[in-house]
Amino acid sequence: MRPSAGKLSLCLLMAPFVLWIVLLVVLPHLQMLRVSFHVRETWDTVAFGLEQYGNFFSESYYWRTFVRTGVMSLFTTFLTLVIAFPIAWYIARLARGRSKGVLFLACLIPFWASELVRTYGWMILLRESGLFSAILQAVGLADGPVEMLYNDAAVIVGLVYNGLLFMVVPLVTTLDGMDEHIVEAGYDLGGNHWTVLREIILPWAMPGVVSGCIVVFMLTLGSYLTPILMGGKDSAWFTEQIFTQFITRFNWEQGAALGVLLLVLSSVIVWAGLRVTGQNLRKVMG
């Protein structure tokens, strides 16, 4: 194939992806950034200014919800990593033959249903008349029905469950390529379980850890259904504020400003995570 024909083929193959990125990602975000600086003077005239961002910092409910969402997203990501790592280790290093595929499929099956269905499933289990409440009453740990919904713990349970697969997959991929002799050498040199985990396994798995954490953190930070359905009115989430401004109050300028701030928050935390772990985005996403 001539070089010019090869370049043309590459351009044709990349064209749908480039159009998708430009039309559905780049342009909407640029438009959102532009609208966030609009200050409405009358119903058909706008000026440019920082009023929307000033509203965010002057209204304590906005920035308290902003900080709360960021902290809870980080905690949820950490908890997902702690739960997913042993699962990924077992699938990648201990499972053999068909059991490896069966275990991986068991992690995948719940995600054949939508996030809404998965969240309703947890609501059925955690409500007053649900399975967990019945078990607590049956073993004598509760005298009556126990309501486990509409609090932060319920939100975290739902978010961890929704993010588990996205943490397990990169961890399995990374751990699967680790040479068993490296681990054995660690024990032969006198290392205990903790030393081998800290000095050998975690550094090897770090690209998968960072990759999974980035995906889970971004999904958690931008989640809407799970915090709304399982947290109730006492568990405010920042995406709810954005939805309220756009859909309920028709205040697109304020909604755009809150959306930009959420994007900045996620970008800063991902950048900080890459710096702290010594990873780069190309390596962890490659």
PDB file of C-alpha atoms in Angstrom:
ATOM      1  CA  MET A   1       0.000   0.000   0.000  1.00  0.00           C
ATOM      2  CA  ARG A   2       1.343   3.424  -0.958  1.00  0.00           C
ATOM      3  CA  PRO A   3       2.084   5.879   1.929  1.00  0.00           C
ATOM      4  CA  SER A   4      -0.613   8.294   0.732  1.00  0.00           C
ATOM      5  CA  ALA A   5      -3.207   5.497   0.643  1.00  0.00           C
ATOM      6  CA  GLY A   6      -2.173   4.453   4.165  1.00  0.00           C
ATOM      7  CA  LYS A   7      -2.607   8.002   5.502  1.00  0.00           C
ATOM      8  CA  LEU A   8      -5.999   8.281   3.808  1.00  0.00           C
ATOM      9  CA  SER A   9      -7.126   4.986   5.361  1.00  0.00           C
ATOM     10  CA  LEU A  10      -5.948   6.126   8.781  1.00  0.00           C
ATOM     11  CA  CYS A  11      -7.802   9.446   8.425  1.00  0.00           C
ATOM     12  CA  LEU A  12     -10.999   7.675   7.379  1.00  0.00           C
ATOM     13  CA  LEU A  13     -10.735   5.263  10.309  1.00  0.00           C
ATOM     14  CA  MET A  14     -10.091   8.066  12.812  1.00  0.00           C
ATOM     15  CA  ALA A  15     -12.736  10.429  11.420  1.00  0.00           C
ATOM     16  CA  PRO A  16     -15.736   9.002  13.376  1.00  0.00           C
ATOM     17  CA  PHE A  17     -13.753   9.057  16.634  1.00  0.00           C
ATOM     18  CA  VAL A  18     -12.517  12.613  16.062  1.00  0.00           C
ATOM     19  CA  LEU A  19     -16.033  13.798  15.143  1.00  0.00           C
ATOM     20  CA  TRP A  20     -17.443  12.095  18.246  1.00  0.00           C
ATOM     21  CA  ILE A  21     -14.865  13.769  20.504  1.00  0.00           C
ATOM     22  CA  VAL A  22     -15.243  17.203  18.915  1.00  0.00           C
ATOM     23  CA  LEU A  23     -19.058  17.282  18.589  1.00  0.00           C
ATOM     24  CA  LEU A  24     -20.052  15.536  21.829  1.00  0.00           C
ATOM     25  CA  VAL A  25     -17.199  16.381  24.197  1.00  0.00           C
ATOM     26  CA  VAL A  26     -15.119  19.402  23.183  1.00  0.00           C
ATOM     27  CA  LEU A  27     -17.807  21.723  21.765  1.00  0.00           C
ATOM     28  CA  PRO A  28     -20.375  21.153  24.581  1.00  0.00           C
ATOM     29  CA  HIS A  29     -17.718  21.823  27.223  1.00  0.00           C
ATOM     30  CA  LEU A  30     -16.555  24.980  25.459  1.00  0.00           C
ATOM     31  CA  GLN A  31     -20.160  26.138  25.218  1.00  0.00           C
ATOM     32  CA  MET A  32     -20.716  25.354  28.907  1.00  0.00           C
ATOM     33  CA  LEU A  33     -17.605  27.354  29.796  1.00  0.00           C
ATOM     34  CA  ARG A  34     -18.861  30.319  27.734  1.00  0.00           C
ATOM     35  CA  VAL A  35     -22.348  30.215  29.262  1.00  0.00           C
ATOM     36  CA  SER A  36     -20.880  30.060  32.777  1.00  0.00           C
ATOM     37  CA  PHE A  37     -19.535  33.598  32.295  1.00  0.00           C
ATOM     38  CA  HIS A  38     -22.897  34.960  31.164  1.00  0.00           C
ATOM     39  CA  VAL A  39     -24.642  37.453  33.436  1.00  0.00           C
ATOM     40  CA  ARG A  40     -28.265  37.882  32.395  1.00  0.00           C
ATOM     41  CA  GLU A  41     -29.350  41.545  32.349  1.00  0.00           C
ATOM     42  CA  THR A  42     -32.758  41.149  30.738  1.00  0.00           C
ATOM     43  CA  TRP A  43     -34.584  38.159  29.285  1.00  0.00           C
ATOM     44  CA  ASP A  44     -32.785  38.599  25.910  1.00  0.00           C
ATOM     45  CA  THR A  45     -29.527  40.354  26.800  1.00  0.00           C
ATOM     46  CA  VAL A  46     -26.479  39.016  28.614  1.00  0.00           C
ATOM     47  CA  ALA A  47     -23.123  40.418  29.669  1.00  0.00           C
ATOM     48  CA  PHE A  48     -19.912  38.664  30.606  1.00  0.00           C
ATOM     49  CA  GLY A  49     -18.824  38.462  34.229  1.00  0.00           C
ATOM     50  CA  LEU A  50     -17.968  36.267  37.208  1.00  0.00           C
ATOM     51  CA  GLU A  51     -21.299  36.569  38.985  1.00  0.00           C
ATOM     52  CA  GLN A  52     -22.121  32.832  38.745  1.00  0.00           C
ATOM     53  CA  TYR A  53     -18.796  31.872  40.322  1.00  0.00           C
ATOM     54  CA  GLY A  54     -19.287  34.562  42.974  1.00  0.00           C
ATOM     55  CA  ASN A  55     -22.646  33.010  43.826  1.00  0.00           C
ATOM     56  CA  PHE A  56     -20.932  29.660  44.358  1.00  0.00           C
ATOM     57  CA  PHE A  57     -18.447  31.000  46.900  1.00  0.00           C
ATOM     58  CA  SER A  58     -20.952  33.286  48.651  1.00  0.00           C
ATOM     59  CA  GLU A  59     -23.582  30.562  49.041  1.00  0.00           C
ATOM     60  CA  SER A  60     -22.273  28.136  51.650  1.00  0.00           C
ATOM     61  CA  TYR A  61     -24.666  25.360  50.582  1.00  0.00           C
ATOM     62  CA  TYR A  62     -22.996  25.196  47.176  1.00  0.00           C
ATOM     63  CA  TRP A  63     -19.385  24.885  48.298  1.00  0.00           C
ATOM     64  CA  ARG A  64     -20.195  22.668  51.302  1.00  0.00           C
ATOM     65  CA  THR A  65     -21.953  20.241  48.955  1.00  0.00           C
ATOM     66  CA  PHE A  66     -19.019  20.587  46.530  1.00  0.00           C
ATOM     67  CA  VAL A  67     -16.445  19.648  49.196  1.00  0.00           C
ATOM     68  CA  ARG A  68     -18.665  16.923  50.625  1.00  0.00           C
ATOM     69  CA  THR A  69     -19.104  15.317  47.200  1.00  0.00           C
ATOM     70  CA  GLY A  70     -15.353  15.372  46.571  1.00  0.00           C
ATOM     71  CA  VAL A  71     -14.494  13.840  49.975  1.00  0.00           C
ATOM     72  CA  MET A  72     -17.150  11.131  49.715  1.00  0.00           C
ATOM     73  CA  SER A  73     -16.036  10.294  46.159  1.00  0.00           C
ATOM     74  CA  LEU A  74     -12.440   9.858  47.332  1.00  0.00           C
ATOM     75  CA  PHE A  75     -13.542   7.663  50.246  1.00  0.00           C
ATOM     76  CA  THR A  76     -15.760   5.593  47.947  1.00  0.00           C
ATOM     77  CA  THR A  77     -12.873   5.111  45.511  1.00  0.00           C
ATOM     78  CA  PHE A  78     -10.555   3.992  48.319  1.00  0.00           C
ATOM     79  CA  LEU A  79     -13.172   1.591  49.693  1.00  0.00           C
ATOM     80  CA  THR A  80     -13.775   0.170  46.208  1.00  0.00           C
ATOM     81  CA  LEU A  81     -10.029  -0.422  45.807  1.00  0.00           C
ATOM     82  CA  VAL A  82      -9.809  -2.220  49.174  1.00  0.00           C
ATOM     83  CA  ILE A  83     -12.709  -4.520  48.251  1.00  0.00           C
ATOM     84  CA  ALA A  84     -11.693  -5.051  44.611  1.00  0.00           C
ATOM     85  CA  PHE A  85      -8.005  -5.872  45.180  1.00  0.00           C
ATOM     86  CA  PRO A  86      -8.501  -9.292  46.868  1.00  0.00           C
ATOM     87  CA  ILE A  87     -11.135 -10.182  44.246  1.00  0.00           C
ATOM     88  CA  ALA A  88      -8.790  -9.233  41.410  1.00  0.00           C
ATOM     89  CA  TRP A  89      -5.881 -11.058  43.070  1.00  0.00           C
ATOM     90  CA  TYR A  90      -7.911 -14.259  43.373  1.00  0.00           C
ATOM     91  CA  ILE A  91      -9.122 -14.080  39.757  1.00  0.00           C
ATOM     92  CA  ALA A  92      -5.697 -13.198  38.321  1.00  0.00           C
ATOM     93  CA  ARG A  93      -3.354 -15.308  40.467  1.00  0.00           C
ATOM     94  CA  LEU A  94      -5.253 -18.114  42.220  1.00  0.00           C
ATOM     95  CA  ALA A  95      -8.168 -19.128  39.995  1.00  0.00           C
ATOM     96  CA  ARG A  96      -7.396 -21.755  37.373  1.00  0.00           C
ATOM     97  CA  GLY A  97      -9.106 -22.996  34.231  1.00  0.00           C
ATOM     98  CA  ARG A  98     -12.825 -22.386  33.812  1.00  0.00           C
ATOM     99  CA  SER A  99     -13.243 -20.984  37.328  1.00  0.00           C
ATOM    100  CA  LYS A 100     -11.274 -17.905  36.252  1.00  0.00           C
ATOM    101  CA  GLY A 101     -13.763 -17.126  33.499  1.00  0.00           C
ATOM    102  CA  VAL A 102     -16.730 -17.959  35.713  1.00  0.00           C
ATOM    103  CA  LEU A 103     -15.542 -15.582  38.449  1.00  0.00           C
ATOM    104  CA  PHE A 104     -14.917 -12.808  35.955  1.00  0.00           C
ATOM    105  CA  LEU A 105     -18.376 -13.388  34.464  1.00  0.00           C
ATOM    106  CA  ALA A 106     -19.891 -13.226  37.970  1.00  0.00           C
ATOM    107  CA  CYS A 107     -18.422  -9.734  38.329  1.00  0.00           C
ATOM    108  CA  LEU A 108     -19.733  -8.756  34.904  1.00  0.00           C
ATOM    109  CA  ILE A 109     -23.314 -10.095  35.094  1.00  0.00           C
ATOM    110  CA  PRO A 110     -24.723  -7.366  37.423  1.00  0.00           C
ATOM    111  CA  PHE A 111     -23.660  -4.761  34.881  1.00  0.00           C
ATOM    112  CA  TRP A 112     -25.933  -6.220  32.242  1.00  0.00           C
ATOM    113  CA  ALA A 113     -28.634  -4.254  34.077  1.00  0.00           C
ATOM    114  CA  SER A 114     -28.670  -0.466  34.163  1.00  0.00           C
ATOM    115  CA  GLU A 115     -27.545   1.635  37.114  1.00  0.00           C
ATOM    116  CA  LEU A 116     -31.196   2.380  37.882  1.00  0.00           C
ATOM    117  CA  VAL A 117     -32.067  -1.322  38.196  1.00  0.00           C
ATOM    118  CA  ARG A 118     -28.986  -2.022  40.345  1.00  0.00           C
ATOM    119  CA  THR A 119     -29.846   0.876  42.632  1.00  0.00           C
ATOM    120  CA  TYR A 120     -33.458  -0.261  43.006  1.00  0.00           C
ATOM    121  CA  GLY A 121     -32.133  -3.703  43.884  1.00  0.00           C
ATOM    122  CA  TRP A 122     -30.137  -2.273  46.791  1.00  0.00           C
ATOM    123  CA  MET A 123     -33.148  -0.189  47.861  1.00  0.00           C
ATOM    124  CA  ILE A 124     -35.248  -3.367  48.070  1.00  0.00           C
ATOM    125  CA  LEU A 125     -32.593  -5.006  50.245  1.00  0.00           C
ATOM    126  CA  LEU A 126     -32.004  -2.031  52.562  1.00  0.00           C
ATOM    127  CA  ARG A 127     -35.549  -0.756  53.125  1.00  0.00           C
ATOM    128  CA  GLU A 128     -37.504  -1.348  56.350  1.00  0.00           C
ATOM    129  CA  SER A 129     -39.250  -4.425  54.951  1.00  0.00           C
ATOM    130  CA  GLY A 130     -36.129  -5.619  53.129  1.00  0.00           C
ATOM    131  CA  LEU A 131     -33.947  -8.689  53.521  1.00  0.00           C
ATOM    132  CA  PHE A 132     -31.300  -7.165  55.829  1.00  0.00           C
ATOM    133  CA  SER A 133     -33.896  -5.746  58.205  1.00  0.00           C
ATOM    134  CA  ALA A 134     -35.601  -9.149  58.370  1.00  0.00           C
ATOM    135  CA  ILE A 135     -32.277 -10.893  59.140  1.00  0.00           C
ATOM    136  CA  LEU A 136     -31.477  -8.452  61.967  1.00  0.00           C
ATOM    137  CA  GLN A 137     -34.897  -9.080  63.487  1.00  0.00           C
ATOM    138  CA  ALA A 138     -34.617 -12.851  63.046  1.00  0.00           C
ATOM    139  CA  VAL A 139     -31.274 -13.073  64.895  1.00  0.00           C
ATOM    140  CA  GLY A 140     -32.501 -10.744  67.650  1.00  0.00           C
ATOM    141  CA  LEU A 141     -30.295  -7.735  66.856  1.00  0.00           C
ATOM    142  CA  ALA A 142     -33.301  -5.483  66.238  1.00  0.00           C
ATOM    143  CA  ASP A 143     -36.705  -5.305  67.908  1.00  0.00           C
ATOM    144  CA  GLY A 144     -38.457  -3.890  64.840  1.00  0.00           C
ATOM    145  CA  PRO A 145     -37.961  -2.935  61.200  1.00  0.00           C
ATOM    146  CA  VAL A 146     -34.679  -1.112  60.559  1.00  0.00           C
ATOM    147  CA  GLU A 147     -34.506   1.580  57.889  1.00  0.00           C
ATOM    148  CA  MET A 148     -31.042   1.488  56.264  1.00  0.00           C
ATOM    149  CA  LEU A 149     -31.791   3.807  53.363  1.00  0.00           C
ATOM    150  CA  TYR A 150     -31.521   7.597  53.009  1.00  0.00           C
ATOM    151  CA  ASN A 151     -28.141   8.133  54.650  1.00  0.00           C
ATOM    152  CA  ASP A 152     -24.498   8.457  53.547  1.00  0.00           C
ATOM    153  CA  ALA A 153     -23.684   4.817  54.302  1.00  0.00           C
ATOM    154  CA  ALA A 154     -26.397   3.637  51.909  1.00  0.00           C
ATOM    155  CA  VAL A 155     -25.074   5.984  49.206  1.00  0.00           C
ATOM    156  CA  ILE A 156     -21.536   4.648  49.613  1.00  0.00           C
ATOM    157  CA  VAL A 157     -22.775   1.038  49.418  1.00  0.00           C
ATOM    158  CA  GLY A 158     -24.516   1.782  46.126  1.00  0.00           C
ATOM    159  CA  LEU A 159     -21.579   3.705  44.671  1.00  0.00           C
ATOM    160  CA  VAL A 160     -19.027   1.045  45.650  1.00  0.00           C
ATOM    161  CA  TYR A 161     -21.181  -1.646  44.067  1.00  0.00           C
ATOM    162  CA  ASN A 162     -21.563   0.366  40.859  1.00  0.00           C
ATOM    163  CA  GLY A 163     -17.824   1.023  40.635  1.00  0.00           C
ATOM    164  CA  LEU A 164     -16.546  -2.435  41.570  1.00  0.00           C
ATOM    165  CA  LEU A 165     -16.247  -3.843  38.047  1.00  0.00           C
ATOM    166  CA  PHE A 166     -14.369  -0.783  36.807  1.00  0.00           C
ATOM    167  CA  MET A 167     -11.785  -1.368  39.546  1.00  0.00           C
ATOM    168  CA  VAL A 168     -11.556  -5.148  39.153  1.00  0.00           C
ATOM    169  CA  VAL A 169     -10.917  -5.173  35.393  1.00  0.00           C
ATOM    170  CA  PRO A 170      -7.718  -3.041  35.301  1.00  0.00           C
ATOM    171  CA  LEU A 171      -6.410  -4.762  38.445  1.00  0.00           C
ATOM    172  CA  VAL A 172      -6.908  -8.237  36.935  1.00  0.00           C
ATOM    173  CA  THR A 173      -5.236  -7.113  33.718  1.00  0.00           C
ATOM    174  CA  THR A 174      -2.212  -5.768  35.598  1.00  0.00           C
ATOM    175  CA  LEU A 175      -1.847  -8.592  38.128  1.00  0.00           C
ATOM    176  CA  ASP A 176      -2.273 -11.244  35.446  1.00  0.00           C
ATOM    177  CA  GLY A 177       1.024 -10.219  33.851  1.00  0.00           C
ATOM    178  CA  MET A 178       3.085 -10.384  37.053  1.00  0.00           C
ATOM    179  CA  ASP A 179       5.799 -13.060  37.142  1.00  0.00           C
ATOM    180  CA  GLU A 180       5.249 -15.475  40.038  1.00  0.00           C
ATOM    181  CA  HIS A 181       9.008 -15.803  40.534  1.00  0.00           C
ATOM    182  CA  ILE A 182       9.217 -12.147  41.603  1.00  0.00           C
ATOM    183  CA  VAL A 183       6.850 -12.819  44.507  1.00  0.00           C
ATOM    184  CA  GLU A 184       8.722 -16.005  45.447  1.00  0.00           C
ATOM    185  CA  ALA A 185      12.008 -14.090  45.396  1.00  0.00           C
ATOM    186  CA  GLY A 186      10.520 -11.604  47.847  1.00  0.00           C
ATOM    187  CA  TYR A 187       9.732 -14.380  50.329  1.00  0.00           C
ATOM    188  CA  ASP A 188      13.124 -16.063  49.734  1.00  0.00           C
ATOM    189  CA  LEU A 189      14.841 -12.810  50.706  1.00  0.00           C
ATOM    190  CA  GLY A 190      13.068 -12.810  54.076  1.00  0.00           C
ATOM    191  CA  GLY A 191      10.062 -10.650  53.342  1.00  0.00           C
ATOM    192  CA  ASN A 192       6.758 -11.263  55.110  1.00  0.00           C
ATOM    193  CA  HIS A 193       3.301 -10.883  53.536  1.00  0.00           C
ATOM    194  CA  TRP A 194       3.129  -7.144  54.245  1.00  0.00           C
ATOM    195  CA  THR A 195       6.635  -6.479  52.901  1.00  0.00           C
ATOM    196  CA  VAL A 196       5.982  -8.430  49.693  1.00  0.00           C
ATOM    197  CA  LEU A 197       2.665  -6.622  49.235  1.00  0.00           C
ATOM    198  CA  ARG A 198       4.199  -3.192  49.797  1.00  0.00           C
ATOM    199  CA  GLU A 199       7.506  -3.640  47.971  1.00  0.00           C
ATOM    200  CA  ILE A 200       6.579  -5.942  45.081  1.00  0.00           C
ATOM    201  CA  ILE A 201       2.866  -6.426  44.443  1.00  0.00           C
ATOM    202  CA  LEU A 202       1.608  -2.865  44.878  1.00  0.00           C
ATOM    203  CA  PRO A 203       4.369  -1.244  42.750  1.00  0.00           C
ATOM    204  CA  TRP A 204       3.677  -3.782  40.001  1.00  0.00           C
ATOM    205  CA  ALA A 205      -0.083  -3.260  40.217  1.00  0.00           C
ATOM    206  CA  MET A 206       0.159   0.535  40.512  1.00  0.00           C
ATOM    207  CA  PRO A 207      -0.799   1.289  36.862  1.00  0.00           C
ATOM    208  CA  GLY A 208      -3.955  -0.816  37.315  1.00  0.00           C
ATOM    209  CA  VAL A 209      -4.641   0.730  40.722  1.00  0.00           C
ATOM    210  CA  VAL A 210      -4.369   4.275  39.364  1.00  0.00           C
ATOM    211  CA  SER A 211      -6.355   3.440  36.229  1.00  0.00           C
ATOM    212  CA  GLY A 212      -9.177   1.873  38.263  1.00  0.00           C
ATOM    213  CA  CYS A 213      -9.166   4.710  40.799  1.00  0.00           C
ATOM    214  CA  ILE A 214      -9.430   7.338  38.054  1.00  0.00           C
ATOM    215  CA  VAL A 215     -12.407   5.615  36.412  1.00  0.00           C
ATOM    216  CA  VAL A 216     -14.226   4.886  39.688  1.00  0.00           C
ATOM    217  CA  PHE A 217     -13.592   8.389  41.036  1.00  0.00           C
ATOM    218  CA  MET A 218     -14.885  10.053  37.870  1.00  0.00           C
ATOM    219  CA  LEU A 219     -17.984   7.825  37.814  1.00  0.00           C
ATOM    220  CA  THR A 220     -18.658   8.424  41.508  1.00  0.00           C
ATOM    221  CA  LEU A 221     -18.156  12.179  41.331  1.00  0.00           C
ATOM    222  CA  GLY A 222     -20.531  12.454  38.383  1.00  0.00           C
ATOM    223  CA  SER A 223     -23.100   9.996  39.699  1.00  0.00           C
ATOM    224  CA  TYR A 224     -26.657  11.258  39.972  1.00  0.00           C
ATOM    225  CA  LEU A 225     -29.160   8.410  40.362  1.00  0.00           C
ATOM    226  CA  THR A 226     -27.568   6.536  43.270  1.00  0.00           C
ATOM    227  CA  PRO A 227     -27.111   9.549  45.605  1.00  0.00           C
ATOM    228  CA  ILE A 228     -30.609  10.814  44.811  1.00  0.00           C
ATOM    229  CA  LEU A 229     -32.418   7.492  45.265  1.00  0.00           C
ATOM    230  CA  MET A 230     -30.440   6.039  48.184  1.00  0.00           C
ATOM    231  CA  GLY A 231     -29.417   9.226  49.995  1.00  0.00           C
ATOM    232  CA  GLY A 232     -32.666  11.125  50.056  1.00  0.00           C
ATOM    233  CA  LYS A 233     -32.861  14.818  50.873  1.00  0.00           C
ATOM    234  CA  ASP A 234     -30.310  14.636  53.700  1.00  0.00           C
ATOM    235  CA  SER A 235     -27.490  13.361  51.482  1.00  0.00           C
ATOM    236  CA  ALA A 236     -26.877  16.230  49.070  1.00  0.00           C
ATOM    237  CA  TRP A 237     -24.700  15.532  46.014  1.00  0.00           C
ATOM    238  CA  PHE A 238     -23.218  18.211  43.760  1.00  0.00           C
ATOM    239  CA  THR A 239     -24.680  16.765  40.573  1.00  0.00           C
ATOM    240  CA  GLU A 240     -28.110  17.324  42.112  1.00  0.00           C
ATOM    241  CA  GLN A 241     -27.286  21.031  42.397  1.00  0.00           C
ATOM    242  CA  ILE A 242     -26.351  21.116  38.707  1.00  0.00           C
ATOM    243  CA  PHE A 243     -29.569  19.311  37.736  1.00  0.00           C
ATOM    244  CA  THR A 244     -31.629  21.707  39.849  1.00  0.00           C
ATOM    245  CA  GLN A 245     -30.100  24.777  38.204  1.00  0.00           C
ATOM    246  CA  PHE A 246     -30.502  23.446  34.659  1.00  0.00           C
ATOM    247  CA  ILE A 247     -33.867  21.667  34.832  1.00  0.00           C
ATOM    248  CA  THR A 248     -35.800  23.008  37.809  1.00  0.00           C
ATOM    249  CA  ARG A 249     -34.771  26.683  37.877  1.00  0.00           C
ATOM    250  CA  PHE A 250     -33.840  27.056  34.188  1.00  0.00           C
ATOM    251  CA  ASN A 251     -30.761  28.943  35.393  1.00  0.00           C
ATOM    252  CA  TRP A 252     -28.371  27.681  32.724  1.00  0.00           C
ATOM    253  CA  GLU A 253     -25.684  30.214  33.606  1.00  0.00           C
ATOM    254  CA  GLN A 254     -25.423  29.036  37.222  1.00  0.00           C
ATOM    255  CA  GLY A 255     -25.723  25.366  36.195  1.00  0.00           C
ATOM    256  CA  ALA A 256     -22.901  25.805  33.663  1.00  0.00           C
ATOM    257  CA  ALA A 257     -20.673  27.422  36.297  1.00  0.00           C
ATOM    258  CA  LEU A 258     -21.290  24.539  38.720  1.00  0.00           C
ATOM    259  CA  GLY A 259     -20.562  22.049  35.933  1.00  0.00           C
ATOM    260  CA  VAL A 260     -17.258  23.765  35.136  1.00  0.00           C
ATOM    261  CA  LEU A 261     -16.284  23.725  38.804  1.00  0.00           C
ATOM    262  CA  LEU A 262     -17.048  19.990  39.026  1.00  0.00           C
ATOM    263  CA  LEU A 263     -14.895  19.391  35.938  1.00  0.00           C
ATOM    264  CA  VAL A 264     -12.044  21.416  37.470  1.00  0.00           C
ATOM    265  CA  LEU A 265     -12.326  19.485  40.746  1.00  0.00           C
ATOM    266  CA  SER A 266     -12.155  16.085  39.011  1.00  0.00           C
ATOM    267  CA  SER A 267      -9.227  17.189  36.816  1.00  0.00           C
ATOM    268  CA  VAL A 268      -7.246  18.551  39.776  1.00  0.00           C
ATOM    269  CA  ILE A 269      -7.758  15.424  41.895  1.00  0.00           C
ATOM    270  CA  VAL A 270      -6.840  13.102  39.004  1.00  0.00           C
ATOM    271  CA  TRP A 271      -3.714  15.189  38.305  1.00  0.00           C
ATOM    272  CA  ALA A 272      -2.773  15.129  42.008  1.00  0.00           C
ATOM    273  CA  GLY A 273      -3.301  11.355  42.112  1.00  0.00           C
ATOM    274  CA  LEU A 274      -0.984  10.854  39.145  1.00  0.00           C
ATOM    275  CA  ARG A 275       1.680  13.083  40.724  1.00  0.00           C
ATOM    276  CA  VAL A 276       1.507  11.362  44.116  1.00  0.00           C
ATOM    277  CA  THR A 277       1.751   7.854  42.618  1.00  0.00           C
ATOM    278  CA  GLY A 278       4.420   8.794  40.074  1.00  0.00           C
ATOM    279  CA  GLN A 279       2.294   7.563  37.161  1.00  0.00           C
ATOM    280  CA  ASN A 280       1.425   9.256  33.904  1.00  0.00           C
ATOM    281  CA  LEU A 281      -1.906   9.230  32.103  1.00  0.00           C
ATOM    282  CA  ARG A 282      -0.555   7.519  28.964  1.00  0.00           C
ATOM    283  CA  LYS A 283       0.841   4.602  30.984  1.00  0.00           C
ATOM    284  CA  VAL A 284      -2.222   3.953  33.163  1.00  0.00           C
ATOM    285  CA  MET A 285      -4.667   4.242  30.272  1.00  0.00           C
ATOM    286  CA  GLY A 286      -2.474   2.373  27.806  1.00  0.00           C
TER     287      GLY A 286
END
